[in-house]
């Protein structure tokens, strides 16, 4: 063969093979594949958690926000309307009057109480 | 018992396996590392050797599989570095301080490195180790007919390359 080997290499190699500990790969070497698998798993879990936390919006909106969103009206209009209703100071008599005006009989109103 | 058998294998096969591996890997350091791995594999597999195959083809089978796994890992690394394995192995021949052959031998080994994997193995085992096709068939798990065809292709390619150069 047109390749050379260091002087006394084969003899030294045979001695090394004769004496190497337990003739099995070291503990670290045997654990390397398992460590690699554990590292990959850890990377996937950490990366996945990080991505979820930074890409999915937090659900901290209120029921009012939802109503505003689904009705299509602006926040300003919604709150203005709410204030108007609160300021209106509507009494029970006003409601009964409104219902009678809408065609509901007094008996029906009495029954629903 | 196992230790004794292992010692016998190390004594009988160290040099043969070294040259078998070195023809594929070129560098002495890489060959030394892989040879250690091969003997560790042989030690681990020794209790399961049942004698269905002959010891010598069984050992060569382990060694050849280790060489192929090594070359596949190199191929994967080469994918990442955009450098082909055969180009890197050819470069290793040029850079190898332990190469003491003439120009024809240098080109022969470069041409072998350019062969496809299977042809390279068949050519190496047949041409350098002078193995019978039946033994190569046991080692590689390929039919004798397919091996003969592979060797013929490999031989023609190398011959053409060397004729072109010299």
mmCIF file of C-alpha atoms in Angstrom:
data_model
loop_
_atom_site.group_PDB
_atom_site.id
_atom_site.type_symbol
_atom_site.label_atom_id
_atom_site.label_comp_id
_atom_site.label_asym_id
_atom_site.label_seq_id
_atom_site.Cartn_x
_atom_site.Cartn_y
_atom_site.Cartn_z
ATOM 1 C CA UNK A 1 0.000 0.000 0.000
ATOM 2 C CA UNK A 2 1.325 3.437 -0.849
ATOM 3 C CA UNK A 3 0.516 4.713 2.662
ATOM 4 C CA UNK A 4 2.809 4.654 5.651
ATOM 5 C CA UNK A 5 1.901 4.211 9.311
ATOM 6 C CA UNK A 6 3.763 5.592 12.315
ATOM 7 C CA UNK A 7 6.588 3.403 13.583
ATOM 8 C CA UNK A 8 5.347 0.622 15.888
ATOM 9 C CA UNK A 9 1.701 1.602 15.371
ATOM 10 C CA UNK A 10 0.262 -1.931 15.017
ATOM 11 C CA UNK A 11 2.045 -3.242 18.112
ATOM 12 C CA UNK A 12 0.900 -0.222 20.147
ATOM 13 C CA UNK A 13 -2.657 -0.616 18.853
ATOM 14 C CA UNK A 14 -2.774 -4.282 19.865
ATOM 15 C CA UNK A 15 -1.529 -3.429 23.353
ATOM 16 C CA UNK A 16 -4.153 -0.678 23.615
ATOM 17 C CA UNK A 17 -6.895 -3.103 22.577
ATOM 18 C CA UNK A 18 -5.608 -5.600 25.118
ATOM 19 C CA UNK A 19 -5.804 -3.181 27.987
ATOM 20 C CA UNK A 20 -8.660 -0.852 27.251
ATOM 21 C CA UNK A 21 -11.017 -0.682 30.200
ATOM 22 C CA UNK A 22 -13.735 -3.319 30.137
ATOM 23 C CA UNK A 23 -13.456 -3.411 26.350
ATOM 24 C CA UNK A 24 -16.595 -1.326 26.131
ATOM 25 C CA UNK A 25 -17.102 2.295 25.246
ATOM 26 C CA UNK A 26 -16.953 4.584 28.272
ATOM 27 C CA UNK A 27 -20.088 5.583 30.132
ATOM 28 C CA UNK A 28 -20.075 9.042 28.583
ATOM 29 C CA UNK A 29 -19.768 7.608 25.083
ATOM 30 C CA UNK A 30 -22.654 5.223 25.705
ATOM 31 C CA UNK A 31 -24.772 8.032 27.104
ATOM 32 C CA UNK A 32 -24.138 10.419 24.208
ATOM 33 C CA UNK A 33 -27.118 9.242 22.055
ATOM 34 C CA UNK A 34 -29.504 9.462 25.026
ATOM 35 C CA UNK A 35 -28.161 12.890 25.980
ATOM 36 C CA UNK A 36 -28.676 14.072 22.423
ATOM 37 C CA UNK A 37 -32.283 12.813 22.486
ATOM 38 C CA UNK A 38 -32.928 14.525 25.833
ATOM 39 C CA UNK A 39 -31.417 17.783 24.524
ATOM 40 C CA UNK A 40 -33.595 17.627 21.391
ATOM 41 C CA UNK A 41 -36.719 17.008 23.522
ATOM 42 C CA UNK A 42 -35.853 19.880 25.849
ATOM 43 C CA UNK A 43 -35.240 22.154 22.872
ATOM 44 C CA UNK A 44 -38.620 21.267 21.338
ATOM 45 C CA UNK A 45 -40.507 21.826 24.607
ATOM 46 C CA UNK A 46 -38.735 25.118 25.382
ATOM 47 C CA UNK A 47 -38.990 26.380 21.817
ATOM 48 C CA UNK A 48 -42.654 25.353 21.540
ATOM 49 C CA UNK A 49 -43.557 27.049 24.812
ATOM 50 C CA UNK A 50 -41.695 30.198 23.813
ATOM 51 C CA UNK A 51 -43.460 30.314 20.441
ATOM 52 C CA UNK A 52 -46.899 29.771 21.983
ATOM 53 C CA UNK A 53 -46.337 32.458 24.573
ATOM 54 C CA UNK A 54 -45.190 34.994 22.034
ATOM 55 C CA UNK A 55 -47.524 34.352 19.143
ATOM 56 C CA UNK A 56 -50.980 33.574 20.682
ATOM 57 C CA UNK A 57 -52.690 36.712 22.110
ATOM 58 C CA UNK A 58 -53.754 36.571 25.725
ATOM 59 C CA UNK A 59 -57.502 36.348 26.244
ATOM 60 C CA UNK A 60 -57.821 39.323 28.624
ATOM 61 C CA UNK A 61 -60.631 41.158 26.834
ATOM 62 C CA UNK A 62 -63.900 41.700 28.724
ATOM 63 C CA UNK A 63 -67.479 40.844 27.842
ATOM 64 C CA UNK A 64 -68.027 44.502 26.954
ATOM 65 C CA UNK A 65 -65.105 44.351 24.516
ATOM 66 C CA UNK A 66 -66.672 41.302 22.949
ATOM 67 C CA UNK A 67 -70.064 43.023 22.567
ATOM 68 C CA UNK A 68 -68.431 46.062 21.005
ATOM 69 C CA UNK A 69 -66.454 43.847 18.668
ATOM 70 C CA UNK A 70 -69.387 41.682 17.552
ATOM 71 C CA UNK A 71 -71.915 44.550 17.190
ATOM 72 C CA UNK A 72 -69.664 46.477 14.875
ATOM 73 C CA UNK A 73 -70.164 49.760 16.712
ATOM 74 C CA UNK A 74 -67.262 51.798 17.976
ATOM 75 C CA UNK A 75 -66.167 51.861 21.620
ATOM 76 C CA UNK A 76 -67.131 55.487 21.846
ATOM 77 C CA UNK A 77 -70.698 54.877 20.648
ATOM 78 C CA UNK A 78 -71.110 51.919 22.999
ATOM 79 C CA UNK A 79 -70.033 53.775 26.128
ATOM 80 C CA UNK A 80 -72.071 56.843 25.151
ATOM 81 C CA UNK A 81 -75.182 54.684 24.860
ATOM 82 C CA UNK A 82 -74.456 52.984 28.195
ATOM 83 C CA UNK A 83 -74.117 56.378 29.908
ATOM 84 C CA UNK A 84 -77.351 57.582 28.282
ATOM 85 C CA UNK A 85 -79.261 54.581 29.657
ATOM 86 C CA UNK A 86 -77.734 55.032 33.116
ATOM 87 C CA UNK A 87 -78.570 58.729 33.168
ATOM 88 C CA UNK A 88 -82.126 58.188 31.953
ATOM 89 C CA UNK A 89 -83.443 57.394 35.464
ATOM 90 C CA UNK A 90 -86.185 55.090 34.220
ATOM 91 C CA UNK A 91 -88.847 54.107 36.773
ATOM 92 C CA UNK A 92 -91.069 50.980 36.822
ATOM 93 C CA UNK A 93 -94.086 53.131 35.875
ATOM 94 C CA UNK A 94 -92.292 54.304 32.764
ATOM 95 C CA UNK A 95 -91.668 50.711 31.743
ATOM 96 C CA UNK A 96 -95.331 49.701 32.351
ATOM 97 C CA UNK A 97 -96.478 52.724 30.427
ATOM 98 C CA UNK A 98 -94.206 51.793 27.551
ATOM 99 C CA UNK A 99 -95.471 48.199 27.518
ATOM 100 C CA UNK A 100 -99.143 49.250 27.528
ATOM 101 C CA UNK A 101 -98.329 51.699 24.769
ATOM 102 C CA UNK A 102 -96.756 48.756 22.847
ATOM 103 C CA UNK A 103 -100.091 46.842 23.003
ATOM 104 C CA UNK A 104 -99.505 44.544 26.013
ATOM 105 C CA UNK A 105 -102.512 44.347 28.358
ATOM 106 C CA UNK A 106 -102.285 45.272 32.030
ATOM 107 C CA UNK A 107 -103.277 41.688 32.955
ATOM 108 C CA UNK A 108 -100.329 40.245 31.048
ATOM 109 C CA UNK A 109 -97.985 42.675 32.699
ATOM 110 C CA UNK A 110 -99.437 41.682 36.097
ATOM 111 C CA UNK A 111 -98.982 37.954 35.315
ATOM 112 C CA UNK A 112 -95.328 38.365 34.328
ATOM 113 C CA UNK A 113 -94.439 39.965 37.669
ATOM 114 C CA UNK B 1 -13.043 -17.157 26.917
ATOM 115 C CA UNK B 2 -14.407 -14.064 25.145
ATOM 116 C CA UNK B 3 -11.260 -12.128 26.030
ATOM 117 C CA UNK B 4 -9.093 -14.837 24.563
ATOM 118 C CA UNK B 5 -11.079 -14.957 21.349
ATOM 119 C CA UNK B 6 -10.993 -11.174 21.132
ATOM 120 C CA UNK B 7 -7.242 -11.100 21.637
ATOM 121 C CA UNK B 8 -6.882 -13.614 18.810
ATOM 122 C CA UNK B 9 -9.014 -11.477 16.513
ATOM 123 C CA UNK B 10 -7.031 -8.343 17.348
ATOM 124 C CA UNK B 11 -3.779 -10.170 16.623
ATOM 125 C CA UNK B 12 -4.969 -11.630 13.350
ATOM 126 C CA UNK B 13 -7.029 -8.770 11.941
ATOM 127 C CA UNK B 14 -5.576 -5.446 13.096
ATOM 128 C CA UNK B 15 -3.383 -4.909 10.044
ATOM 129 C CA UNK B 16 -5.831 -6.280 7.493
ATOM 130 C CA UNK B 17 -8.689 -4.173 8.844
ATOM 131 C CA UNK B 18 -6.450 -1.127 9.133
ATOM 132 C CA UNK B 19 -5.636 -1.237 5.420
ATOM 133 C CA UNK B 20 -9.236 -2.056 4.522
ATOM 134 C CA UNK B 21 -10.368 1.085 6.364
ATOM 135 C CA UNK B 22 -7.491 3.292 5.300
ATOM 136 C CA UNK B 23 -8.197 2.691 1.608
ATOM 137 C CA UNK B 24 -11.545 4.399 2.182
ATOM 138 C CA UNK B 25 -10.584 7.076 4.685
ATOM 139 C CA UNK B 26 -7.040 8.048 3.574
ATOM 140 C CA UNK B 27 -5.983 9.717 6.800
ATOM 141 C CA UNK B 28 -4.200 7.672 9.463
ATOM 142 C CA UNK B 29 -5.909 9.532 12.328
ATOM 143 C CA UNK B 30 -9.423 8.875 10.996
ATOM 144 C CA UNK B 31 -8.514 5.253 10.310
ATOM 145 C CA UNK B 32 -7.158 4.795 13.832
ATOM 146 C CA UNK B 33 -10.352 6.198 15.393
ATOM 147 C CA UNK B 34 -12.611 4.058 13.232
ATOM 148 C CA UNK B 35 -10.513 0.944 13.788
ATOM 149 C CA UNK B 36 -11.009 1.335 17.545
ATOM 150 C CA UNK B 37 -14.758 1.655 17.006
ATOM 151 C CA UNK B 38 -14.722 -1.464 14.829
ATOM 152 C CA UNK B 39 -12.982 -3.524 17.497
ATOM 153 C CA UNK B 40 -15.386 -2.226 20.147
ATOM 154 C CA UNK B 41 -18.255 -3.371 17.892
ATOM 155 C CA UNK B 42 -16.597 -6.744 17.395
ATOM 156 C CA UNK B 43 -16.169 -7.123 21.166
ATOM 157 C CA UNK B 44 -19.816 -6.246 21.819
ATOM 158 C CA UNK B 45 -21.109 -8.542 19.068
ATOM 159 C CA UNK B 46 -18.799 -11.458 19.847
ATOM 160 C CA UNK B 47 -21.204 -13.216 22.265
ATOM 161 C CA UNK B 48 -23.861 -13.209 19.519
ATOM 162 C CA UNK B 49 -21.546 -14.782 16.931
ATOM 163 C CA UNK B 50 -23.081 -18.178 16.245
ATOM 164 C CA UNK B 51 -20.790 -19.340 13.500
ATOM 165 C CA UNK B 52 -23.442 -19.185 10.761
ATOM 166 C CA UNK B 53 -21.060 -16.968 8.815
ATOM 167 C CA UNK B 54 -17.345 -17.536 8.755
ATOM 168 C CA UNK B 55 -15.496 -15.450 11.314
ATOM 169 C CA UNK B 56 -13.515 -13.621 8.693
ATOM 170 C CA UNK B 57 -16.530 -12.531 6.609
ATOM 171 C CA UNK B 58 -18.383 -11.632 9.836
ATOM 172 C CA UNK B 59 -15.507 -9.366 10.900
ATOM 173 C CA UNK B 60 -15.228 -7.760 7.478
ATOM 174 C CA UNK B 61 -18.964 -7.212 7.466
ATOM 175 C CA UNK B 62 -18.783 -5.261 10.726
ATOM 176 C CA UNK B 63 -15.793 -3.269 9.465
ATOM 177 C CA UNK B 64 -17.411 -2.487 6.104
ATOM 178 C CA UNK B 65 -20.638 -1.359 7.765
ATOM 179 C CA UNK B 66 -18.672 0.931 10.058
ATOM 180 C CA UNK B 67 -16.812 2.397 7.072
ATOM 181 C CA UNK B 68 -20.095 2.979 5.240
ATOM 182 C CA UNK B 69 -21.662 4.626 8.290
ATOM 183 C CA UNK B 70 -18.614 6.850 8.620
ATOM 184 C CA UNK B 71 -18.764 7.843 4.947
ATOM 185 C CA UNK B 72 -22.507 8.591 5.266
ATOM 186 C CA UNK B 73 -21.839 10.843 8.236
ATOM 187 C CA UNK B 74 -19.162 12.580 6.172
ATOM 188 C CA UNK B 75 -21.630 12.932 3.308
ATOM 189 C CA UNK B 76 -24.121 14.564 5.670
ATOM 190 C CA UNK B 77 -21.448 16.958 6.935
ATOM 191 C CA UNK B 78 -20.456 17.688 3.341
ATOM 192 C CA UNK B 79 -24.070 18.642 2.599
ATOM 193 C CA UNK B 80 -23.791 21.304 5.259
ATOM 194 C CA UNK B 81 -20.381 22.500 4.119
ATOM 195 C CA UNK B 82 -21.161 22.344 0.369
ATOM 196 C CA UNK B 83 -18.033 20.258 -0.186
ATOM 197 C CA UNK B 84 -18.338 16.799 -1.760
ATOM 198 C CA UNK B 85 -17.003 13.795 0.173
ATOM 199 C CA UNK B 86 -15.017 12.431 -2.764
ATOM 200 C CA UNK B 87 -13.417 15.870 -3.327
ATOM 201 C CA UNK B 88 -12.479 16.052 0.354
ATOM 202 C CA UNK B 89 -11.070 12.483 0.290
ATOM 203 C CA UNK B 90 -9.076 13.234 -2.866
ATOM 204 C CA UNK B 91 -7.665 16.318 -1.190
ATOM 205 C CA UNK B 92 -6.680 14.158 1.777
ATOM 206 C CA UNK B 93 -4.552 11.984 -0.516
ATOM 207 C CA UNK B 94 -2.703 15.065 -1.759
ATOM 208 C CA UNK B 95 -2.244 16.398 1.764
ATOM 209 C CA UNK B 96 -1.393 13.056 3.381
ATOM 210 C CA UNK B 97 2.221 13.132 4.561
ATOM 211 C CA UNK B 98 2.042 9.347 4.945
ATOM 212 C CA UNK B 99 1.392 8.782 1.234
ATOM 213 C CA UNK B 100 4.561 7.373 -0.275
ATOM 214 C CA UNK B 101 3.361 6.013 -3.612
ATOM 215 C CA UNK B 102 4.151 7.269 -7.109
ATOM 216 C CA UNK B 103 1.939 9.428 -9.303
ATOM 217 C CA UNK B 104 0.145 6.438 -10.845
ATOM 218 C CA UNK B 105 -0.789 5.081 -7.408
ATOM 219 C CA UNK B 106 -1.961 8.517 -6.319
ATOM 220 C CA UNK B 107 -4.274 8.749 -9.325
ATOM 221 C CA UNK B 108 -5.446 5.166 -8.814
ATOM 222 C CA UNK B 109 -6.536 5.966 -5.256
ATOM 223 C CA UNK B 110 -8.189 9.187 -6.359
ATOM 224 C CA UNK B 111 -10.095 7.305 -9.065
ATOM 225 C CA UNK B 112 -11.250 4.748 -6.478
ATOM 226 C CA UNK B 113 -12.620 7.565 -4.348
ATOM 227 C CA UNK B 114 -14.685 8.822 -7.259
ATOM 228 C CA UNK B 115 -16.459 5.457 -7.611
ATOM 229 C CA UNK B 116 -19.989 4.977 -6.273
ATOM 230 C CA UNK B 117 -20.072 3.452 -2.776
ATOM 231 C CA UNK B 118 -20.908 -0.142 -3.746
ATOM 232 C CA UNK B 119 -18.396 -0.283 -6.597
ATOM 233 C CA UNK B 120 -15.725 1.143 -4.313
ATOM 234 C CA UNK B 121 -16.279 -1.615 -1.746
ATOM 235 C CA UNK B 122 -16.327 -4.427 -4.291
ATOM 236 C CA UNK B 123 -13.264 -3.072 -6.056
ATOM 237 C CA UNK B 124 -11.337 -2.653 -2.815
ATOM 238 C CA UNK B 125 -12.147 -6.123 -1.447
ATOM 239 C CA UNK B 126 -11.517 -7.848 -4.769
ATOM 240 C CA UNK B 127 -8.507 -5.924 -6.075
ATOM 241 C CA UNK B 128 -6.573 -5.273 -2.869
ATOM 242 C CA UNK B 129 -7.734 -8.048 -0.514
ATOM 243 C CA UNK B 130 -8.090 -10.528 -3.387
ATOM 244 C CA UNK B 131 -11.307 -11.888 -1.914
ATOM 245 C CA UNK B 132 -13.543 -14.388 -3.667
ATOM 246 C CA UNK B 133 -16.882 -13.069 -4.922
ATOM 247 C CA UNK B 134 -18.633 -15.578 -2.625
ATOM 248 C CA UNK B 135 -16.936 -14.011 0.403
ATOM 249 C CA UNK B 136 -17.709 -10.465 -0.746
ATOM 250 C CA UNK B 137 -21.293 -11.599 -1.236
ATOM 251 C CA UNK B 138 -21.438 -12.732 2.412
ATOM 252 C CA UNK B 139 -19.961 -9.431 3.575
ATOM 253 C CA UNK B 140 -22.115 -7.099 1.517
ATOM 254 C CA UNK B 141 -25.291 -9.170 1.242
ATOM 255 C CA UNK B 142 -25.267 -8.728 -2.551
ATOM 256 C CA UNK B 143 -25.510 -11.520 -5.121
ATOM 257 C CA UNK B 144 -22.353 -12.758 -6.832
ATOM 258 C CA UNK B 145 -23.727 -11.750 -10.251
ATOM 259 C CA UNK B 146 -24.353 -8.175 -9.127
ATOM 260 C CA UNK B 147 -20.892 -8.023 -7.553
ATOM 261 C CA UNK B 148 -19.234 -9.182 -10.771
ATOM 262 C CA UNK B 149 -21.086 -6.495 -12.714
ATOM 263 C CA UNK B 150 -20.120 -3.837 -10.134
ATOM 264 C CA UNK B 151 -16.475 -4.870 -10.234
ATOM 265 C CA UNK B 152 -16.448 -4.850 -14.029
ATOM 266 C CA UNK B 153 -17.912 -1.295 -14.110
ATOM 267 C CA UNK B 154 -15.473 -0.092 -11.457
ATOM 268 C CA UNK B 155 -12.507 -1.658 -13.224
ATOM 269 C CA UNK B 156 -13.461 -0.099 -16.589
ATOM 270 C CA UNK B 157 -13.962 3.352 -15.068
ATOM 271 C CA UNK B 158 -10.603 3.301 -13.316
ATOM 272 C CA UNK B 159 -8.831 1.945 -16.396
ATOM 273 C CA UNK B 160 -10.319 4.693 -18.570
ATOM 274 C CA UNK B 161 -9.369 7.405 -16.094
ATOM 275 C CA UNK B 162 -5.801 6.188 -15.785
ATOM 276 C CA UNK B 163 -5.440 5.762 -19.566
ATOM 277 C CA UNK B 164 -6.608 9.335 -20.020
ATOM 278 C CA UNK B 165 -3.915 10.572 -17.616
ATOM 279 C CA UNK B 166 -0.938 8.391 -18.555
#
